[in-house]
CSV table of C-alpha atoms and ligand atoms in Angstrom, one decimal:
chain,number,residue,atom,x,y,z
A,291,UNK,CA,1.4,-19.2,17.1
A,292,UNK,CA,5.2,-19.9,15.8
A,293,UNK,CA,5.8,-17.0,13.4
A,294,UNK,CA,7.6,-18.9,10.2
A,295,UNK,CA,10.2,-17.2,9.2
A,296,UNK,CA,12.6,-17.9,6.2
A,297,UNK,CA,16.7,-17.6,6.6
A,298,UNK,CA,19.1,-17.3,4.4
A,299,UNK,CA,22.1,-16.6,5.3
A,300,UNK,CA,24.0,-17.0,1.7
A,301,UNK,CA,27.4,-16.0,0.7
A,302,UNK,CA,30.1,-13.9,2.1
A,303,UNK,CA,29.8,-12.2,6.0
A,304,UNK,CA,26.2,-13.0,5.4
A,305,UNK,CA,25.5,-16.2,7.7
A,306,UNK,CA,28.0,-14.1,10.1
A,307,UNK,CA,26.0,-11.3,10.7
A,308,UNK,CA,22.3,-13.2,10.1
A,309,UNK,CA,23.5,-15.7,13.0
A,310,UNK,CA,24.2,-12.1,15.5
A,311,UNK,CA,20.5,-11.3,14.4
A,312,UNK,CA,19.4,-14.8,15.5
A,313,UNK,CA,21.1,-14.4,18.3
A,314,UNK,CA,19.1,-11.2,19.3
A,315,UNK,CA,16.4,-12.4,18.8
A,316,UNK,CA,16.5,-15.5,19.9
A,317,UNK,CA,17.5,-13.7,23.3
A,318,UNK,CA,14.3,-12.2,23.2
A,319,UNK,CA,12.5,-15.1,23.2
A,320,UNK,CA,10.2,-14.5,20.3
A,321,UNK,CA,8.5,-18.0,19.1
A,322,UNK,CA,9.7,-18.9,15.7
A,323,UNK,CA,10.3,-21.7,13.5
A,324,UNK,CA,13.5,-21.7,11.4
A,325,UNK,CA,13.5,-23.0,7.7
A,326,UNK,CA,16.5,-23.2,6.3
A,327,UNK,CA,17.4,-21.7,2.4
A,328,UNK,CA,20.6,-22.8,1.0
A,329,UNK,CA,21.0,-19.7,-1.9
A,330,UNK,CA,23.2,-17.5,-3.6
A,331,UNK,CA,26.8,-17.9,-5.2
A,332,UNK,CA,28.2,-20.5,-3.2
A,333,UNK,CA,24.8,-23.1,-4.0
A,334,UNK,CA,24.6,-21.9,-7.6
A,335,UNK,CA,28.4,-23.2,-8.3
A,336,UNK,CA,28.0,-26.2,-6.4
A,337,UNK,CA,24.5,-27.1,-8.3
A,338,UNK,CA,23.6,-23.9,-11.0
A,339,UNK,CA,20.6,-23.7,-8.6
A,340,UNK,CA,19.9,-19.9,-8.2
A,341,UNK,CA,16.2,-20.2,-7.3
A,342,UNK,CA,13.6,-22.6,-8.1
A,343,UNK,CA,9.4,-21.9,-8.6
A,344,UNK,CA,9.1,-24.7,-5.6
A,345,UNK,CA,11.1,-22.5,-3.2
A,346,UNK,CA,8.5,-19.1,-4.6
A,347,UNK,CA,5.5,-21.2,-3.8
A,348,UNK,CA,7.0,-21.8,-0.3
A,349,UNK,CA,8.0,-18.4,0.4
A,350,UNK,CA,4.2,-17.6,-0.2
A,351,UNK,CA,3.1,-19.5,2.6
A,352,UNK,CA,6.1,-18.5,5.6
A,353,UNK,CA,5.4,-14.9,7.5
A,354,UNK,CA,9.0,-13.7,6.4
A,355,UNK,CA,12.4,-14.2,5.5
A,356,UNK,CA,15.6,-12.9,6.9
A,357,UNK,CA,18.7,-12.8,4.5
A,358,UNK,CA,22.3,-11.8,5.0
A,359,UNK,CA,23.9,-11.0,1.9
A,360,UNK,CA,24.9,-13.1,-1.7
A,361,UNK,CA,27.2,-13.3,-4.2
A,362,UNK,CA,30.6,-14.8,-4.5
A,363,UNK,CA,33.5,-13.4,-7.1
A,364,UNK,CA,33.8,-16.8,-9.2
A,365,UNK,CA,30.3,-15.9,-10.1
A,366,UNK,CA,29.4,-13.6,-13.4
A,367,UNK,CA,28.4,-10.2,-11.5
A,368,UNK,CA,24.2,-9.6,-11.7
A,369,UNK,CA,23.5,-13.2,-12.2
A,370,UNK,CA,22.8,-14.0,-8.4
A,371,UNK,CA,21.6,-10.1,-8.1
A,372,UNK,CA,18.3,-10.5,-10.7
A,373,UNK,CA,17.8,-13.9,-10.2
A,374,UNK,CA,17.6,-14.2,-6.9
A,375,UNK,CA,16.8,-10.8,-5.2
A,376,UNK,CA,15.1,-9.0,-7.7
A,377,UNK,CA,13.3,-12.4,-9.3
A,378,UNK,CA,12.0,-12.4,-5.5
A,379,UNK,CA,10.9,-8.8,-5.6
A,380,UNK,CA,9.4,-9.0,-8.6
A,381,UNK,CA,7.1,-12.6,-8.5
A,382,UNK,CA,6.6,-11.8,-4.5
A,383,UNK,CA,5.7,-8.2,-5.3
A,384,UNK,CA,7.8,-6.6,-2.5
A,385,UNK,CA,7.1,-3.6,-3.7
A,386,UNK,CA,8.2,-0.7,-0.7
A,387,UNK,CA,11.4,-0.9,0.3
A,388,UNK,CA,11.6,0.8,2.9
A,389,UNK,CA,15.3,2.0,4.0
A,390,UNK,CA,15.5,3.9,7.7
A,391,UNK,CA,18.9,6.1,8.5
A,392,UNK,CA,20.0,8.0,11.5
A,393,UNK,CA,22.0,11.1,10.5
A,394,UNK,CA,23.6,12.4,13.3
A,395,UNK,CA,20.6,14.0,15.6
A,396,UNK,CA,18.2,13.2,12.8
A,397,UNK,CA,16.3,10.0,11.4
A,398,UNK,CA,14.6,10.0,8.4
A,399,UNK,CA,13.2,6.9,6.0
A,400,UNK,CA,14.1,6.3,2.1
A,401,UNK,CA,10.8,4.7,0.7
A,402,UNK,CA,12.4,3.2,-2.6
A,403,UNK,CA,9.9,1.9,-5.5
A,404,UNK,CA,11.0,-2.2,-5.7
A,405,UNK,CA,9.4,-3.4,-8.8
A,406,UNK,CA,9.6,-1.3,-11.5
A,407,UNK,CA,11.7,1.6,-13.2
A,408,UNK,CA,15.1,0.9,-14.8
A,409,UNK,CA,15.1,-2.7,-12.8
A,410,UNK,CA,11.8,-4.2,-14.7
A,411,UNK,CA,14.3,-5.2,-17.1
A,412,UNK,CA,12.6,-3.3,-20.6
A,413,UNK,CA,15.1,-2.6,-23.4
A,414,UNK,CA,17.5,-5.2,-25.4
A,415,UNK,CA,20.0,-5.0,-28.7
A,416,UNK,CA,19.5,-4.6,-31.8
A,417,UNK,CA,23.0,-5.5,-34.1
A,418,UNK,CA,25.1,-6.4,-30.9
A,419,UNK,CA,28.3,-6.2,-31.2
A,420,UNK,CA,28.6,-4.6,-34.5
A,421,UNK,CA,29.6,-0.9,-34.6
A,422,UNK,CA,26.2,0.3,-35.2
A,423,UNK,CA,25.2,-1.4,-32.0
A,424,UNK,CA,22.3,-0.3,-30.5
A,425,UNK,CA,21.3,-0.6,-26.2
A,426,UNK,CA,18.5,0.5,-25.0
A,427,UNK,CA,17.0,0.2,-21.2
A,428,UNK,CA,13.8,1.6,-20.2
A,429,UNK,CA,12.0,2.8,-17.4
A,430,UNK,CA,8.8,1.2,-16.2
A,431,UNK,CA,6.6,3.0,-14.3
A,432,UNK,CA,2.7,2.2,-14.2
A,433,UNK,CA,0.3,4.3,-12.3
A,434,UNK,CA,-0.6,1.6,-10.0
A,435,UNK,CA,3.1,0.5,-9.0
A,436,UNK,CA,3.9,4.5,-8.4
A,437,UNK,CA,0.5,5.3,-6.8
A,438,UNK,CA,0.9,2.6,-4.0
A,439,UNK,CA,4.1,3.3,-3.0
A,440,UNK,CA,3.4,6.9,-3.1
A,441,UNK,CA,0.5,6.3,-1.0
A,442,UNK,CA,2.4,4.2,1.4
A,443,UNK,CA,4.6,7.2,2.1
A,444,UNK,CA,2.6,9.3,2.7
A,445,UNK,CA,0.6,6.8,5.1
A,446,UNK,CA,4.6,6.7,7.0
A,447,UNK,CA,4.2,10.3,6.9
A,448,UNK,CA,1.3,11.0,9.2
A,449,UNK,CA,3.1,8.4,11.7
A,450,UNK,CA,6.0,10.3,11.9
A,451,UNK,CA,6.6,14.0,11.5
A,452,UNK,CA,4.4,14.5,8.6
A,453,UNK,CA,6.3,15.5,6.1
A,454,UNK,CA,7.0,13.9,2.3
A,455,UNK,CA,9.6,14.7,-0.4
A,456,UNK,CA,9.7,13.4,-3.6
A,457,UNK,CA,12.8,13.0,-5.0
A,458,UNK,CA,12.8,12.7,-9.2
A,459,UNK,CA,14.5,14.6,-12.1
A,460,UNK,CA,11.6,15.6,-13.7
A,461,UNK,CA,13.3,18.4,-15.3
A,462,UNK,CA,14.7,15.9,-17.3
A,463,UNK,CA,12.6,12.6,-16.9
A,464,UNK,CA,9.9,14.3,-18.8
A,465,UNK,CA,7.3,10.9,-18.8
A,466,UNK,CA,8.3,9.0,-15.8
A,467,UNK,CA,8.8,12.5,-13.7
A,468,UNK,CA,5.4,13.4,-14.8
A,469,UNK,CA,3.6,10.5,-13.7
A,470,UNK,CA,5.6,10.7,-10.5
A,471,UNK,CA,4.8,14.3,-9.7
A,472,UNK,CA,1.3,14.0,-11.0
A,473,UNK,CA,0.3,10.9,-8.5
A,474,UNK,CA,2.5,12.7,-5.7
A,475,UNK,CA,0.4,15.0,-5.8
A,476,UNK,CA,-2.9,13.6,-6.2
A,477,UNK,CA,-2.0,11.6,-3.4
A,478,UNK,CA,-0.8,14.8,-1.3
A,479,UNK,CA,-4.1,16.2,-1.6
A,480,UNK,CA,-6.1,13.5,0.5
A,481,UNK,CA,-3.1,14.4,3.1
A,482,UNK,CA,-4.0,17.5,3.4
A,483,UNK,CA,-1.7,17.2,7.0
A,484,UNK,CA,1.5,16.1,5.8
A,485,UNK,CA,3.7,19.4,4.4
A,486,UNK,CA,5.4,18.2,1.0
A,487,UNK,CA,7.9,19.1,-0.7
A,488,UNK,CA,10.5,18.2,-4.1
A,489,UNK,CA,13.7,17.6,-4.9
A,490,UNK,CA,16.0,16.6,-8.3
A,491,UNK,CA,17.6,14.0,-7.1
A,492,UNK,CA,21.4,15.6,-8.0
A,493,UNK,CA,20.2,17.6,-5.2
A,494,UNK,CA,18.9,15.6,-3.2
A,495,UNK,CA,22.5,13.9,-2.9
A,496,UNK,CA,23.6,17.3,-1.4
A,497,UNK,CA,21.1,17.8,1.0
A,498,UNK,CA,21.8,14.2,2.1
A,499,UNK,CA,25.1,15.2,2.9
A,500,UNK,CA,24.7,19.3,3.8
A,501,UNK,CA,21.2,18.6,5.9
A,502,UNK,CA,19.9,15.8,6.4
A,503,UNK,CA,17.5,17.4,8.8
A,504,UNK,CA,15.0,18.7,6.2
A,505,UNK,CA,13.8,15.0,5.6
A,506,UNK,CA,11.6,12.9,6.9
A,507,UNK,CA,10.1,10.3,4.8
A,508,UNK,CA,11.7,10.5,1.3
A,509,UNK,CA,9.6,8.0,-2.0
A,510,UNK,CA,11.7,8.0,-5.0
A,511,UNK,CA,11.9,5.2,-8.0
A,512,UNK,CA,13.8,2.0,-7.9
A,513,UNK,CA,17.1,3.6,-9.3
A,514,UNK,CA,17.2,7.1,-8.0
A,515,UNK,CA,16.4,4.8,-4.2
A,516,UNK,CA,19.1,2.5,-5.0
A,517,UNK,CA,21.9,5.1,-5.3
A,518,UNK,CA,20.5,7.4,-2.3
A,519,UNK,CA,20.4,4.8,0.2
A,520,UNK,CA,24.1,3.8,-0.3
A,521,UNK,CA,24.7,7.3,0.0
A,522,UNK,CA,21.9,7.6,3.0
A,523,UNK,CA,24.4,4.6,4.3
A,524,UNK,CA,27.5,6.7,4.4
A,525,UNK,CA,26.1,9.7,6.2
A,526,UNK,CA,24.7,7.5,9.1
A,527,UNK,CA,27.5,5.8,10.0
A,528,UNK,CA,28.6,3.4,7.4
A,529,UNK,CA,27.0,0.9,5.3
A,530,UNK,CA,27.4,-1.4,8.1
A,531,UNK,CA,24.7,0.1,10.1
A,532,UNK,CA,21.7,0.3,7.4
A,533,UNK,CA,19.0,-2.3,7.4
A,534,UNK,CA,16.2,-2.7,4.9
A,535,UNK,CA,12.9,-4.0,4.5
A,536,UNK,CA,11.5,-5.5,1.1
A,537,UNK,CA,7.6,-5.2,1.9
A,538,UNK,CA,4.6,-6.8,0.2
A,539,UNK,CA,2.6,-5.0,3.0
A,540,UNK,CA,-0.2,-7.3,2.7
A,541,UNK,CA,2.2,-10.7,2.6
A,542,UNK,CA,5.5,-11.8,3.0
A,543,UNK,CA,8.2,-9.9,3.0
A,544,UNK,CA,12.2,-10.3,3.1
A,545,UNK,CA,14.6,-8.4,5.6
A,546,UNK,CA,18.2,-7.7,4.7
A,547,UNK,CA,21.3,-5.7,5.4
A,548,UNK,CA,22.0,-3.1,2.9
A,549,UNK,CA,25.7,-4.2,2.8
A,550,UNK,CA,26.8,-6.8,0.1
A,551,UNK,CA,28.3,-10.0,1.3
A,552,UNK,CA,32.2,-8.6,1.5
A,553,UNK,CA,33.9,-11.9,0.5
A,554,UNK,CA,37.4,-9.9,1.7
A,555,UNK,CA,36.7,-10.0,5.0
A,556,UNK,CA,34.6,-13.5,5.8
A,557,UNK,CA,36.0,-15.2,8.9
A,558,UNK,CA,38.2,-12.3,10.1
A,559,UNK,CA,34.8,-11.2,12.7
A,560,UNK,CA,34.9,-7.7,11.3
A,561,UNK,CA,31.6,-7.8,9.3
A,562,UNK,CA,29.5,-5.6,11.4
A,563,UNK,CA,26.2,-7.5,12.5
A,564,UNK,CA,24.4,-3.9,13.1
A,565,UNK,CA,23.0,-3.5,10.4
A,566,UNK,CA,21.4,-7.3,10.2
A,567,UNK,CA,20.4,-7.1,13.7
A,568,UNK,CA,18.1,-3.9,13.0
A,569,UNK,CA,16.8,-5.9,10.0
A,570,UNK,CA,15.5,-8.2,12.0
A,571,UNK,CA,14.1,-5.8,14.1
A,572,UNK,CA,12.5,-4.5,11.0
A,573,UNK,CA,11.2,-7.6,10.6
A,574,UNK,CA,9.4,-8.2,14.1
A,575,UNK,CA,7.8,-4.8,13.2
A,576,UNK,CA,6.3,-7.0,10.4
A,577,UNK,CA,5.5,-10.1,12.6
A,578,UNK,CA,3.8,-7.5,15.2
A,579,UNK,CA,6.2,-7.9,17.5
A,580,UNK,CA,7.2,-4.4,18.2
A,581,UNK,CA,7.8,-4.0,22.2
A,582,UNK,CA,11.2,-6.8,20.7
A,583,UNK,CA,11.5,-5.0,18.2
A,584,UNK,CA,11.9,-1.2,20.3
A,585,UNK,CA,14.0,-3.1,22.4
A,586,UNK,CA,16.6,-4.1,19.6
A,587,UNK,CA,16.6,-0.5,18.4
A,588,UNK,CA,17.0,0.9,21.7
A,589,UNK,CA,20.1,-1.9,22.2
A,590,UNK,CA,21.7,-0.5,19.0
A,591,UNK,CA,20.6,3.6,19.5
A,592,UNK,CA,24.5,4.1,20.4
A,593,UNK,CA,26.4,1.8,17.3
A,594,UNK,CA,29.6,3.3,17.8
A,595,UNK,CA,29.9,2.1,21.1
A,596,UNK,CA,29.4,-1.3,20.2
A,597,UNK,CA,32.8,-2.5,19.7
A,598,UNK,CA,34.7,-5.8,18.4
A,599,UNK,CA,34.4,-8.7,16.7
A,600,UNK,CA,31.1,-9.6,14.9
A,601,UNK,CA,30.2,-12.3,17.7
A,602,UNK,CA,31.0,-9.8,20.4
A,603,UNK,CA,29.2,-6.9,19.0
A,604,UNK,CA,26.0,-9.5,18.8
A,605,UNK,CA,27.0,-10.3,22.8
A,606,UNK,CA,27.6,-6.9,23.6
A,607,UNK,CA,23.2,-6.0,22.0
A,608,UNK,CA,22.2,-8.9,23.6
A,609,UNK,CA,23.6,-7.6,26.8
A,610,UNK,CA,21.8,-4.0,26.4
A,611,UNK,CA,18.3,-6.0,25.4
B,427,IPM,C1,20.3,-3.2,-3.1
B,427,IPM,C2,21.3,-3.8,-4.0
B,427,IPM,C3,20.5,-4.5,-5.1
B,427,IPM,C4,19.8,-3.4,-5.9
B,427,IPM,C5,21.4,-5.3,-6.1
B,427,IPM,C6,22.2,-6.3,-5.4
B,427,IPM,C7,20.6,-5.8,-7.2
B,427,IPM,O1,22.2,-2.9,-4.5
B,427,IPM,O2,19.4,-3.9,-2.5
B,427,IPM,O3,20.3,-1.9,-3.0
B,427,IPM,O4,20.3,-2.7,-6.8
B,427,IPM,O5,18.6,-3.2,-5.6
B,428,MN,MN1,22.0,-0.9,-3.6
């Protein structure tokens, strides 16, 4: 049967580098049907649509969607950015996401907590804009939320080399770290297999950069994985080549570059489609496609030496399928 899978391309390089992932996979002949999403900056100033409850209910019912990148500078920053990606996060409960980088000689996976922590959206004002202004911004963090994403690293774990850091500052983040370590290592203990270990996160950013090679999966909080993934992007190559998955492992779930929609270079062909392509390799994982989807990985195992314009680079994987 058709998988039905969701694409929106939205602003910036986005529909660029989501048509070179089409493209792939399209070449590979997997069975799809397309449905269309017309979101992010561009639809919100033409209408002030930024997502509707129709368009949740509809993503319900598709196997996946495939997203390039939003926001557009003539919009106020964060407004596409909560309610949009995270509203989609949140009500669809794509709770992993689940971030894989190749350091040179080494791959290793960022499982990032997507629902909760500083992103829940807990705090407020009290006397804004007075001088004894007050801001406050919580951190969210229930057992169940950490437990299962905690649980789904470790699951990664035995798959791969069997091995699971947590990365916190529970030196500092006294409840949240707490909860953390504590379910961490509840969990560890039915793993008896997988070799754990911790890290502060300050540190963590070091090791990123100084050896990568003590990694292999990483689970962290929604924060803490937002930051480290940008900085697991520059240590494998660029941002240009880092794809992610938001999972509701038991439902749909949304595949996306980790790269923003880089309105200074749409139309020139520069955007790099590498990192969308692997996204939607990602996402055949999910469809239970994976013989396509080890063949788009294996296409892209060499990213430096795909070369040129976006379209070309899209020719040039199509060409190693
Ligand atoms: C990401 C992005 C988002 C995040 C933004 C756009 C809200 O930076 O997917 O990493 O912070 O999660
Ligand atoms: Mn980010």
């Amino acid at each position: 049967m058709a998988h039905r899978i969701g694409i929106m391309g939205g602003d910036g390089i986005g529909p660029e580098v989501v048509a070179e992932g089409l493209k792939v996979i399209d070449a590979l002949g997997v069975d799809y049907e397309r449905i269309d999403y017309d979101l992010g900056g561009e639809r919100y100033l033409r209408d002030g649509t930024v997502l509707t409850d129709e368009i949740i209910e509809e993503w319900r019912g598709i196997d996946a969607l495939y997203a390039g990148a939003v926001g557009t500078p003539d919009v106020p920053p964060g407004l596409i950015e909560r309610g949009l990606l995270l509203r989609m996060r949140f009500e669809l409960d794509l709770y992993i996401n689940y971030r894989p980088f190749v350091a040179p000689g080494h791959d290793f996976v960022v499982i990032r907590e997507n629902t909760e922590g500083t992103y829940a959206g807990e705090g407020g004002f009290l006397r804004k804009g007075t001088s004894h202004e007050v801001a406050t911004q919580g951190s969210v963090n229930t057992r169940h939320g950490v437990e299962r994403c905690v649980r789904y690293a470790f699951e990664l774990a035995m798959q791969r080399n069997k091995h699971c850091t947590l990365v916190h500052k529970t030196n500092v983040l006294t409840f949240a770290g707490d909860l953390w370590e504590r379910t961490f290592n509840e969990v560890a203990s039915e793993y008896p297999e997988v070799e754990t270990a911790y890290n502060h996160v300050d540190a963590a950013c070091i090791y990123f950069v100084d050896r990568p090679e003590r990694y292999d999966v990483i689970v962290t909080d929604n924060l803490f994985g937002d930051i480290l993934t940008d900085l697991g992007g520059a240590i494998s190559g660029g941002i240009g080549l880092a794809p992610t998955a938001n999972l509701n492992p038991n439902g749909m779930s949304m595949f996306e570059p980790v790269h923003g929609s880089a309105p200074d270079i749409v139309g020139t062909g520069k955007a790099n489609p590498v990192a969308a392509i692997l996204s939607g390799a990602m996402m055949l994982d999910h469809l239970g496609e994976t013989e396509a989807a080890d063949r788009i990985r294996a296409a892209c195992a060499d990213p430096n030496t795909l070369t040129g314009s976006t379209s070309e680079i899209g020719d040039q994987v199509v060409a190693r399928l």
